[in-house]
mmCIF file of C-alpha atoms in Angstrom:
data_model
loop_
_atom_site.group_PDB
_atom_site.id
_atom_site.type_symbol
_atom_site.label_atom_id
_atom_site.label_comp_id
_atom_site.label_asym_id
_atom_site.label_seq_id
_atom_site.Cartn_x
_atom_site.Cartn_y
_atom_site.Cartn_z
ATOM 1 C CA MET A 26 -93.232 57.149 171.147
ATOM 2 C CA ILE A 27 -91.496 55.163 168.417
ATOM 3 C CA TYR A 28 -89.272 57.889 167.027
ATOM 4 C CA LEU A 29 -88.346 57.358 163.362
ATOM 5 C CA ASP A 30 -87.662 60.959 162.362
ATOM 6 C CA ASN A 31 -83.940 61.025 163.070
ATOM 7 C CA ALA A 32 -83.073 62.504 159.669
ATOM 8 C CA ALA A 33 -84.781 65.674 160.943
ATOM 9 C CA THR A 34 -83.178 65.543 164.382
ATOM 10 C CA THR A 35 -82.192 62.849 166.817
ATOM 11 C CA ARG A 36 -84.697 63.079 169.636
ATOM 12 C CA ARG A 37 -82.965 60.701 171.998
ATOM 13 C CA LYS A 38 -79.555 62.027 173.007
ATOM 14 C CA PRO A 39 -76.866 60.154 174.929
ATOM 15 C CA GLN A 40 -77.120 61.022 178.625
ATOM 16 C CA PRO A 41 -73.580 62.487 178.696
ATOM 17 C CA VAL A 42 -74.731 65.070 176.122
ATOM 18 C CA ILE A 43 -77.516 66.257 178.407
ATOM 19 C CA ASP A 44 -75.208 66.278 181.424
ATOM 20 C CA ALA A 45 -72.568 68.308 179.563
ATOM 21 C CA VAL A 46 -75.065 70.999 178.539
ATOM 22 C CA VAL A 47 -76.407 71.316 182.077
ATOM 23 C CA LYS A 48 -72.903 71.539 183.523
ATOM 24 C CA ALA A 49 -71.887 74.166 180.958
ATOM 25 C CA MET A 50 -74.927 76.301 181.724
ATOM 26 C CA THR A 51 -74.013 76.385 185.402
ATOM 27 C CA THR A 52 -70.240 76.791 185.190
ATOM 28 C CA MET A 53 -69.043 78.309 181.900
ATOM 29 C CA GLY A 54 -68.437 81.920 180.973
ATOM 30 C CA ASN A 55 -68.117 83.394 177.472
ATOM 31 C CA ALA A 56 -65.356 81.884 175.328
ATOM 32 C CA SER A 57 -62.709 84.435 174.248
ATOM 33 C CA ARG A 58 -64.424 87.165 176.270
ATOM 34 C CA GLY A 59 -62.424 87.304 179.469
ATOM 35 C CA ALA A 60 -59.388 86.158 181.475
ATOM 36 C CA HIS A 61 -61.254 84.781 184.491
ATOM 37 C CA ASP A 62 -61.477 81.073 185.105
ATOM 38 C CA SER A 63 -64.984 80.473 183.751
ATOM 39 C CA ALA A 64 -64.212 82.312 180.479
ATOM 40 C CA LEU A 65 -60.898 80.518 180.067
ATOM 41 C CA GLU A 66 -62.582 77.190 180.768
ATOM 42 C CA ALA A 67 -65.083 77.944 178.015
ATOM 43 C CA SER A 68 -62.328 78.896 175.576
ATOM 44 C CA ARG A 69 -60.391 75.707 176.239
ATOM 45 C CA ALA A 70 -63.496 73.541 175.961
ATOM 46 C CA VAL A 71 -64.523 75.126 172.641
ATOM 47 C CA TYR A 72 -61.015 74.593 171.246
ATOM 48 C CA GLU A 73 -61.066 70.965 172.371
ATOM 49 C CA THR A 74 -64.354 70.519 170.508
ATOM 50 C CA ARG A 75 -62.737 71.973 167.375
ATOM 51 C CA CYS A 76 -60.001 69.371 167.690
ATOM 52 C CA LYS A 77 -62.548 66.553 168.003
ATOM 53 C CA ILE A 78 -64.433 67.740 164.914
ATOM 54 C CA ALA A 79 -61.178 68.036 162.969
ATOM 55 C CA ARG A 80 -60.285 64.436 163.851
ATOM 56 C CA LEU A 81 -63.747 63.154 162.967
ATOM 57 C CA PHE A 82 -63.726 64.715 159.494
ATOM 58 C CA GLY A 83 -60.039 64.603 158.581
ATOM 59 C CA CYS A 84 -59.596 68.377 158.707
ATOM 60 C CA THR A 85 -55.893 69.131 159.068
ATOM 61 C CA ARG A 86 -56.260 72.304 161.157
ATOM 62 C CA PRO A 87 -58.538 72.666 164.190
ATOM 63 C CA ASP A 88 -58.474 76.455 163.766
ATOM 64 C CA HIS A 89 -60.161 75.885 160.389
ATOM 65 C CA VAL A 90 -63.180 74.392 162.150
ATOM 66 C CA VAL A 91 -65.765 77.178 162.340
ATOM 67 C CA PHE A 92 -68.873 76.804 164.500
ATOM 68 C CA THR A 93 -72.318 77.924 163.372
ATOM 69 C CA CYS A 94 -75.939 77.390 164.431
ATOM 70 C CA ASN A 95 -76.495 74.575 161.927
ATOM 71 C CA SER A 96 -75.509 73.358 158.472
ATOM 72 C CA THR A 97 -77.839 75.871 156.789
ATOM 73 C CA GLU A 98 -75.808 78.739 158.208
ATOM 74 C CA ALA A 99 -72.583 76.933 157.335
ATOM 75 C CA LEU A 100 -73.683 76.450 153.727
ATOM 76 C CA ASN A 101 -74.720 80.092 153.397
ATOM 77 C CA ILE A 102 -71.315 81.150 154.692
ATOM 78 C CA ALA A 103 -69.454 78.804 152.337
ATOM 79 C CA ILE A 104 -71.504 79.614 149.234
ATOM 80 C CA SER A 105 -71.765 83.381 149.645
ATOM 81 C CA GLY A 106 -68.174 83.694 150.819
ATOM 82 C CA THR A 107 -66.456 81.918 147.933
ATOM 83 C CA LEU A 108 -68.445 82.641 144.764
ATOM 84 C CA ASN A 109 -67.928 85.744 142.617
ATOM 85 C CA ASP A 110 -69.507 87.528 139.658
ATOM 86 C CA GLY A 111 -69.482 85.372 136.545
ATOM 87 C CA ASP A 112 -68.854 82.083 138.317
ATOM 88 C CA HIS A 113 -70.586 78.916 137.131
ATOM 89 C CA VAL A 114 -71.624 76.337 139.736
ATOM 90 C CA ILE A 115 -72.578 72.664 139.391
ATOM 91 C CA THR A 116 -74.965 71.061 141.881
ATOM 92 C CA THR A 117 -77.436 68.151 141.831
ATOM 93 C CA ASP A 118 -81.114 67.277 142.001
ATOM 94 C CA LEU A 119 -80.528 65.615 145.378
ATOM 95 C CA GLU A 120 -80.037 68.907 147.181
ATOM 96 C CA HIS A 121 -81.827 70.284 150.212
ATOM 97 C CA ASN A 122 -83.028 73.887 150.146
ATOM 98 C CA SER A 123 -80.065 74.728 152.386
ATOM 99 C CA VAL A 124 -77.961 74.365 149.244
ATOM 100 C CA LEU A 125 -80.554 75.324 146.647
ATOM 101 C CA ARG A 126 -81.804 78.611 148.050
ATOM 102 C CA PRO A 127 -78.390 80.257 148.599
ATOM 103 C CA LEU A 128 -77.470 79.245 145.045
ATOM 104 C CA TYR A 129 -80.810 80.376 143.605
ATOM 105 C CA ARG A 130 -80.431 83.743 145.316
ATOM 106 C CA LEU A 131 -77.006 84.318 143.757
ATOM 107 C CA GLU A 132 -78.380 83.174 140.395
ATOM 108 C CA GLU A 133 -81.330 85.571 140.607
ATOM 109 C CA GLU A 134 -78.977 88.417 141.525
ATOM 110 C CA GLY A 135 -77.001 87.673 138.371
ATOM 111 C CA THR A 136 -73.858 86.741 140.294
ATOM 112 C CA ILE A 137 -73.584 83.117 139.173
ATOM 113 C CA SER A 138 -74.945 80.680 136.603
ATOM 114 C CA LEU A 139 -76.118 77.269 137.730
ATOM 115 C CA SER A 140 -76.268 73.746 136.271
ATOM 116 C CA PHE A 141 -77.802 70.589 137.756
ATOM 117 C CA VAL A 142 -76.716 66.969 137.595
ATOM 118 C CA PRO A 143 -80.076 65.206 137.207
ATOM 119 C CA ALA A 144 -81.333 62.322 139.330
ATOM 120 C CA ASP A 145 -83.193 59.386 137.798
ATOM 121 C CA GLN A 146 -86.384 57.854 139.162
ATOM 122 C CA ARG A 147 -84.359 55.842 141.699
ATOM 123 C CA GLY A 148 -82.630 58.958 142.959
ATOM 124 C CA GLN A 149 -79.285 58.076 141.385
ATOM 125 C CA VAL A 150 -76.920 60.362 139.463
ATOM 126 C CA ASN A 151 -74.693 59.643 136.470
ATOM 127 C CA TYR A 152 -71.179 60.728 137.451
ATOM 128 C CA ASP A 153 -70.261 61.481 133.835
ATOM 129 C CA ASP A 154 -72.743 64.365 134.034
ATOM 130 C CA PHE A 155 -70.488 66.248 136.452
ATOM 131 C CA ALA A 156 -67.649 66.388 133.929
ATOM 132 C CA ALA A 157 -70.013 67.110 131.039
ATOM 133 C CA LEU A 158 -71.345 70.242 132.780
ATOM 134 C CA ILE A 159 -67.928 71.822 133.419
ATOM 135 C CA ARG A 160 -67.332 75.044 131.486
ATOM 136 C CA PRO A 161 -64.382 77.465 131.373
ATOM 137 C CA GLU A 162 -66.072 79.694 133.953
ATOM 138 C CA THR A 163 -66.994 76.843 136.317
ATOM 139 C CA ARG A 164 -65.806 77.728 139.796
ATOM 140 C CA ALA A 165 -67.313 75.144 142.130
ATOM 141 C CA ILE A 166 -69.215 71.920 142.674
ATOM 142 C CA VAL A 167 -71.634 72.108 145.590
ATOM 143 C CA CYS A 168 -73.427 68.909 146.528
ATOM 144 C CA THR A 169 -74.907 66.870 149.325
ATOM 145 C CA HIS A 170 -73.274 63.720 150.625
ATOM 146 C CA ALA A 171 -76.653 61.987 150.910
ATOM 147 C CA SER A 172 -80.233 62.794 149.982
ATOM 148 C CA ASN A 173 -82.379 63.545 153.003
ATOM 149 C CA LEU A 174 -85.358 62.076 151.126
ATOM 150 C CA THR A 175 -84.120 58.705 149.839
ATOM 151 C CA GLY A 176 -80.871 58.247 151.758
ATOM 152 C CA GLN A 177 -79.050 57.885 148.427
ATOM 153 C CA MET A 178 -75.382 58.788 148.807
ATOM 154 C CA ILE A 179 -73.149 60.545 146.338
ATOM 155 C CA ASP A 180 -69.601 59.220 146.004
ATOM 156 C CA ILE A 181 -67.955 62.425 147.136
ATOM 157 C CA ALA A 182 -64.467 60.956 146.812
ATOM 158 C CA ARG A 183 -65.141 60.436 143.112
ATOM 159 C CA VAL A 184 -66.572 63.927 142.682
ATOM 160 C CA GLY A 185 -63.752 65.369 144.786
ATOM 161 C CA ALA A 186 -61.148 63.762 142.537
ATOM 162 C CA LEU A 187 -62.805 65.351 139.501
ATOM 163 C CA ALA A 188 -62.934 68.740 141.204
ATOM 164 C CA LYS A 189 -59.251 68.557 142.106
ATOM 165 C CA GLU A 190 -58.295 67.458 138.581
ATOM 166 C CA ARG A 191 -60.176 70.400 137.052
ATOM 167 C CA GLY A 192 -59.160 72.971 139.663
ATOM 168 C CA LEU A 193 -62.659 73.441 141.095
ATOM 169 C CA LEU A 194 -63.783 74.284 144.609
ATOM 170 C CA PHE A 195 -65.694 71.407 146.222
ATOM 171 C CA ILE A 196 -68.260 72.221 148.920
ATOM 172 C CA VAL A 197 -70.095 69.308 150.565
ATOM 173 C CA ASP A 198 -73.304 69.302 152.611
ATOM 174 C CA ALA A 199 -72.803 66.541 155.183
ATOM 175 C CA SER A 200 -76.028 67.200 157.108
ATOM 176 C CA GLN A 201 -77.278 63.630 156.647
ATOM 177 C CA THR A 202 -73.958 61.809 157.013
ATOM 178 C CA ALA A 203 -71.978 63.567 159.756
ATOM 179 C CA GLY A 204 -71.727 61.126 162.635
ATOM 180 C CA CYS A 205 -73.279 58.303 160.573
ATOM 181 C CA VAL A 206 -70.766 57.700 157.786
ATOM 182 C CA PRO A 207 -66.948 57.942 157.786
ATOM 183 C CA ILE A 208 -65.771 61.202 156.181
ATOM 184 C CA HIS A 209 -62.173 62.283 155.593
ATOM 185 C CA MET A 210 -61.833 65.648 153.892
ATOM 186 C CA GLU A 211 -58.267 65.222 152.702
ATOM 187 C CA ASP A 212 -58.781 61.728 151.325
ATOM 188 C CA MET A 213 -62.061 62.697 149.622
ATOM 189 C CA GLY A 214 -60.853 65.978 148.136
ATOM 190 C CA VAL A 215 -63.344 68.141 150.029
ATOM 191 C CA ASP A 216 -62.488 71.840 150.324
ATOM 192 C CA VAL A 217 -65.344 72.896 152.606
ATOM 193 C CA LEU A 218 -67.420 70.440 154.634
ATOM 194 C CA CYS A 219 -70.652 71.745 156.184
ATOM 195 C CA PHE A 220 -72.214 69.781 159.039
ATOM 196 C CA THR A 221 -74.869 69.975 161.722
ATOM 197 C CA GLY A 222 -74.611 68.679 165.256
ATOM 198 C CA HIS A 223 -78.182 67.687 166.071
ATOM 199 C CA LYS A 224 -78.693 64.791 163.637
ATOM 200 C CA GLY A 225 -76.253 61.896 163.266
ATOM 201 C CA ILE A 226 -73.763 63.340 165.732
ATOM 202 C CA MET A 227 -76.550 63.261 168.360
ATOM 203 C CA GLY A 228 -75.655 66.660 169.799
ATOM 204 C CA PRO A 229 -77.878 69.624 170.692
ATOM 205 C CA GLN A 230 -79.817 71.702 168.212
ATOM 206 C CA GLY A 231 -78.183 75.047 167.489
ATOM 207 C CA THR A 232 -74.786 73.488 166.793
ATOM 208 C CA GLY A 233 -72.993 72.909 163.505
ATOM 209 C CA GLY A 234 -70.209 74.345 161.434
ATOM 210 C CA LEU A 235 -67.852 74.097 158.524
ATOM 211 C CA CYS A 236 -64.409 72.576 158.135
ATOM 212 C CA ILE A 237 -62.169 74.468 155.718
ATOM 213 C CA ARG A 238 -59.166 73.085 153.898
ATOM 214 C CA GLU A 239 -55.992 75.114 154.319
ATOM 215 C CA GLY A 240 -55.663 77.689 151.550
ATOM 216 C CA ILE A 241 -59.401 78.205 151.015
ATOM 217 C CA GLU A 242 -60.458 81.809 151.581
ATOM 218 C CA ILE A 243 -64.050 82.551 152.662
ATOM 219 C CA ARG A 244 -65.387 86.069 153.076
ATOM 220 C CA PRO A 245 -67.249 86.759 156.346
ATOM 221 C CA PHE A 246 -71.009 86.298 156.144
ATOM 222 C CA LYS A 247 -71.497 88.460 159.241
ATOM 223 C CA VAL A 248 -69.200 90.771 161.201
ATOM 224 C CA GLY A 249 -69.196 92.000 164.765
ATOM 225 C CA GLY A 250 -67.768 91.179 168.149
ATOM 226 C CA SER A 251 -64.848 88.788 168.171
ATOM 227 C CA GLY A 252 -63.171 89.288 171.534
ATOM 228 C CA VAL A 253 -59.878 90.086 169.797
ATOM 229 C CA GLN A 254 -58.498 92.938 167.642
ATOM 230 C CA SER A 255 -61.356 95.124 168.846
ATOM 231 C CA TYR A 256 -59.837 98.372 167.484
ATOM 232 C CA ARG A 257 -59.872 97.140 163.895
ATOM 233 C CA LYS A 258 -62.723 98.381 161.704
ATOM 234 C CA GLU A 259 -62.723 95.073 159.868
ATOM 235 C CA GLN A 260 -63.412 91.561 161.070
ATOM 236 C CA PRO A 261 -60.164 89.745 162.033
ATOM 237 C CA GLU A 262 -58.699 87.795 159.126
ATOM 238 C CA GLU A 263 -57.671 84.654 160.989
ATOM 239 C CA TYR A 264 -59.828 81.530 161.120
ATOM 240 C CA PRO A 265 -61.989 80.717 162.990
ATOM 241 C CA THR A 266 -62.604 84.263 164.271
ATOM 242 C CA ARG A 267 -63.071 85.538 160.712
ATOM 243 C CA LEU A 268 -66.372 83.642 160.445
ATOM 244 C CA GLU A 269 -67.506 83.549 164.088
ATOM 245 C CA ALA A 270 -68.793 87.053 164.888
ATOM 246 C CA GLY A 271 -70.742 87.140 168.149
ATOM 247 C CA THR A 272 -71.040 84.810 171.113
ATOM 248 C CA LEU A 273 -70.867 81.118 170.320
ATOM 249 C CA ASN A 274 -73.388 78.581 171.598
ATOM 250 C CA SER A 275 -70.782 77.275 174.024
ATOM 251 C CA HIS A 276 -73.351 75.406 176.102
ATOM 252 C CA GLY A 277 -74.508 73.532 173.004
ATOM 253 C CA LEU A 278 -70.916 72.938 171.920
ATOM 254 C CA MET A 279 -70.215 71.213 175.210
ATOM 255 C CA GLY A 280 -73.076 68.860 174.417
ATOM 256 C CA LEU A 281 -71.600 68.410 170.945
ATOM 257 C CA SER A 282 -68.239 67.578 172.504
ATOM 258 C CA ALA A 283 -69.840 64.908 174.688
ATOM 259 C CA ALA A 284 -71.664 63.504 171.656
ATOM 260 C CA LEU A 285 -68.360 63.212 169.798
ATOM 261 C CA ASP A 286 -66.915 61.320 172.752
ATOM 262 C CA PHE A 287 -69.921 58.988 172.674
ATOM 263 C CA ILE A 288 -69.395 58.277 168.962
ATOM 264 C CA GLN A 289 -65.699 57.664 169.572
ATOM 265 C CA GLU A 290 -66.500 55.244 172.386
ATOM 266 C CA ILE A 291 -69.082 53.229 170.427
ATOM 267 C CA GLY A 292 -67.300 53.464 167.085
ATOM 268 C CA LEU A 293 -68.583 55.191 163.961
ATOM 269 C CA GLU A 294 -68.599 51.962 161.952
ATOM 270 C CA THR A 295 -70.590 50.198 164.677
ATOM 271 C CA ILE A 296 -73.180 52.987 164.718
ATOM 272 C CA ALA A 297 -73.423 53.019 160.927
ATOM 273 C CA ALA A 298 -73.869 49.239 160.774
ATOM 274 C CA HIS A 299 -76.658 49.271 163.349
ATOM 275 C CA GLU A 300 -78.546 52.084 161.638
ATOM 276 C CA ARG A 301 -78.271 50.379 158.238
ATOM 277 C CA ALA A 302 -79.436 47.095 159.751
ATOM 278 C CA MET A 303 -82.526 48.731 161.231
ATOM 279 C CA MET A 304 -83.493 50.398 157.975
ATOM 280 C CA THR A 305 -82.749 47.272 155.942
ATOM 281 C CA ARG A 306 -85.081 45.358 158.261
ATOM 282 C CA PHE A 307 -87.768 47.994 157.776
ATOM 283 C CA TYR A 308 -87.285 48.082 153.992
ATOM 284 C CA GLU A 309 -87.493 44.307 153.682
ATOM 285 C CA GLY A 310 -90.632 44.353 155.811
ATOM 286 C CA VAL A 311 -92.545 46.951 153.795
ATOM 287 C CA ARG A 312 -91.353 46.621 150.203
ATOM 288 C CA GLY A 313 -93.618 43.681 149.390
ATOM 289 C CA ILE A 314 -96.796 45.088 150.937
ATOM 290 C CA GLU A 315 -99.480 45.624 148.325
ATOM 291 C CA GLY A 316 -100.137 49.322 147.800
ATOM 292 C CA VAL A 317 -96.788 50.457 149.239
ATOM 293 C CA THR A 318 -94.285 52.264 146.994
ATOM 294 C CA VAL A 319 -90.726 52.626 148.297
ATOM 295 C CA TYR A 320 -88.413 55.216 146.724
ATOM 296 C CA GLY A 321 -84.678 55.008 146.103
ATOM 297 C CA ASP A 322 -82.088 52.403 145.205
ATOM 298 C CA PHE A 323 -81.484 49.731 147.845
ATOM 299 C CA SER A 324 -79.090 47.618 145.794
ATOM 300 C CA SER A 325 -75.992 48.799 147.699
ATOM 301 C CA ASP A 326 -74.932 49.997 151.146
ATOM 302 C CA ALA A 327 -74.102 53.459 149.782
ATOM 303 C CA ARG A 328 -77.007 55.024 151.611
ATOM 304 C CA THR A 329 -78.069 56.368 154.972
ATOM 305 C CA ALA A 330 -80.675 54.849 157.298
ATOM 306 C CA VAL A 331 -83.675 56.341 155.488
ATOM 307 C CA VAL A 332 -86.706 54.771 153.810
ATOM 308 C CA ALA A 333 -89.241 56.999 152.045
ATOM 309 C CA LEU A 334 -92.548 55.509 150.933
ATOM 310 C CA ASN A 335 -96.160 56.146 150.049
ATOM 311 C CA ILE A 336 -99.261 54.067 150.699
ATOM 312 C CA ARG A 337 -101.549 53.865 147.679
ATOM 313 C CA ASP A 338 -102.640 57.383 146.703
ATOM 314 C CA TYR A 339 -103.021 58.647 150.275
ATOM 315 C CA ASP A 340 -101.551 62.058 151.011
ATOM 316 C CA SER A 341 -98.264 61.605 152.849
ATOM 317 C CA GLY A 342 -99.333 64.066 155.534
ATOM 318 C CA GLU A 343 -102.453 62.045 156.275
ATOM 319 C CA VAL A 344 -100.439 58.836 156.537
ATOM 320 C CA SER A 345 -97.851 60.422 158.828
ATOM 321 C CA ASP A 346 -100.592 61.882 161.016
ATOM 322 C CA GLU A 347 -102.311 58.496 161.288
ATOM 323 C CA LEU A 348 -99.003 56.863 162.208
ATOM 324 C CA SER A 349 -98.591 59.434 164.958
ATOM 325 C CA GLN A 350 -102.150 59.487 166.307
ATOM 326 C CA ALA A 351 -103.040 55.803 166.069
ATOM 327 C CA TYR A 352 -99.631 54.138 166.509
ATOM 328 C CA ASP A 353 -97.493 56.766 168.276
ATOM 329 C CA ILE A 354 -94.877 56.534 165.502
ATOM 330 C CA ALA A 355 -93.041 59.722 164.520
ATOM 331 C CA THR A 356 -92.181 60.157 160.819
ATOM 332 C CA ARG A 357 -91.704 63.064 158.408
ATOM 333 C CA PRO A 358 -94.140 63.618 155.504
ATOM 334 C CA GLY A 359 -94.323 66.191 152.721
ATOM 335 C CA ALA A 360 -91.613 67.760 150.596
ATOM 336 C CA HIS A 361 -88.658 67.487 153.026
ATOM 337 C CA CYS A 362 -87.169 70.753 151.675
ATOM 338 C CA ALA A 363 -86.039 68.711 148.641
ATOM 339 C CA PRO A 364 -88.180 69.942 145.719
ATOM 340 C CA ARG A 365 -86.001 68.768 142.841
ATOM 341 C CA MET A 366 -85.709 65.271 144.269
ATOM 342 C CA HIS A 367 -89.479 64.980 144.570
ATOM 343 C CA ARG A 368 -89.802 66.028 140.921
ATOM 344 C CA ALA A 369 -87.317 63.322 139.939
ATOM 345 C CA LEU A 370 -89.267 60.705 141.912
ATOM 346 C CA GLY A 371 -92.651 61.918 140.653
ATOM 347 C CA THR A 372 -93.917 62.659 144.167
ATOM 348 C CA THR A 373 -94.391 66.426 143.982
ATOM 349 C CA GLU A 374 -98.116 66.306 144.717
ATOM 350 C CA GLN A 375 -98.222 63.413 147.172
ATOM 351 C CA GLY A 376 -94.957 63.976 148.980
ATOM 352 C CA ALA A 377 -93.574 60.955 150.822
ATOM 353 C CA VAL A 378 -93.452 59.515 154.320
ATOM 354 C CA ARG A 379 -89.868 59.278 155.553
ATOM 355 C CA PHE A 380 -88.763 56.766 158.191
ATOM 356 C CA SER A 381 -85.246 57.293 159.572
ATOM 357 C CA ALA A 382 -83.385 55.341 162.244
ATOM 358 C CA SER A 383 -80.698 56.168 164.784
ATOM 359 C CA TRP A 384 -78.297 54.324 167.078
ATOM 360 C CA PHE A 385 -81.123 54.047 169.617
ATOM 361 C CA THR A 386 -83.671 52.490 167.230
ATOM 362 C CA THR A 387 -84.573 48.906 168.187
ATOM 363 C CA ARG A 388 -85.745 45.892 166.206
ATOM 364 C CA GLU A 389 -89.003 45.916 168.141
ATOM 365 C CA GLU A 390 -89.661 49.497 167.083
ATOM 366 C CA VAL A 391 -88.921 48.669 163.461
ATOM 367 C CA ASP A 392 -91.249 45.656 163.543
ATOM 368 C CA ALA A 393 -94.018 47.786 165.054
ATOM 369 C CA ALA A 394 -93.581 50.313 162.249
ATOM 370 C CA ILE A 395 -93.757 47.564 159.616
ATOM 371 C CA GLN A 396 -96.989 46.288 161.133
ATOM 372 C CA ALA A 397 -98.455 49.804 161.180
ATOM 373 C CA VAL A 398 -97.671 50.301 157.473
ATOM 374 C CA ARG A 399 -99.196 46.925 156.684
ATOM 375 C CA GLU A 400 -102.413 47.763 158.521
ATOM 376 C CA LEU A 401 -102.712 51.185 156.872
ATOM 377 C CA ALA A 402 -102.138 49.648 153.432
ATOM 378 C CA GLU A 403 -104.895 47.108 154.070
#
């Protein structure tokens, strides 16, 4: 299979990731749930993974790295745990439903009011719109780092500077950029960074989390067993235990730890450059094909390794299925959990076919995908 659906999940994992998960499943106990060697080994390994995540994202305190199942859970924790009655929130048209639905739910409950920075037909935002939408009751800006549909990136350092200047909370969804693009929370003014482990980081599914700047208070989304302070009626107040009720996916976190080592060894900039090169090659190969429409702005490098397109008026699901059945090429069609972005692009009915590369994507695979698009367009 030519796998070009890495924006959904990286299918090919580094071998050390697989080895680490297998080893953990045969040797590790439950982190923070015992004093025997296998439990202590698990606790130490989980803490070491927190330290690696903190270094990757510029989070000043490893104990403010909280592990979750994925970025969706992390975003729900961050959004529900920081917003209060009467708060106004600014977000964007680029958002995934992992941001939209938690915000919509609070809006429907009457807890918050919501405003959107619009995207144009290229998927770009006007940064002046962020400032224009701020009101006296504005509490937070919640936005993605990059669109999962077009790969268009938001300059979160610029938005973070505005948020800091106006005293606003800044929550960032880094699902599409973690492990692919350099991120430094302190330098970029990010208060809460939500990430997943199974995409750009190349770790196992079922891993993710949030990094929390010191001084930011988040109410627990769930409560329960913590392994400490068991006689308290309330969840412990200290991070990360405050937000980590229940047994962690320690086996998956060991795979995540190995993936972080792999990224460190190769170099984040090297990985990012390769992925951009593969998608640039694909974009240049398909953009001039008659009947092919490519979405997004490719005039700068401020984007992830994603190309979304349509072929004539064919349904995107039909095109993706034909790519799979006839060419053994994996892509993602449809709405991509990004309804507002599809409205901005005018693709609500047709959807789009998304091609997304990874560190393991080769030039030969890209060229085969270009040829397949050409043949389908003809």
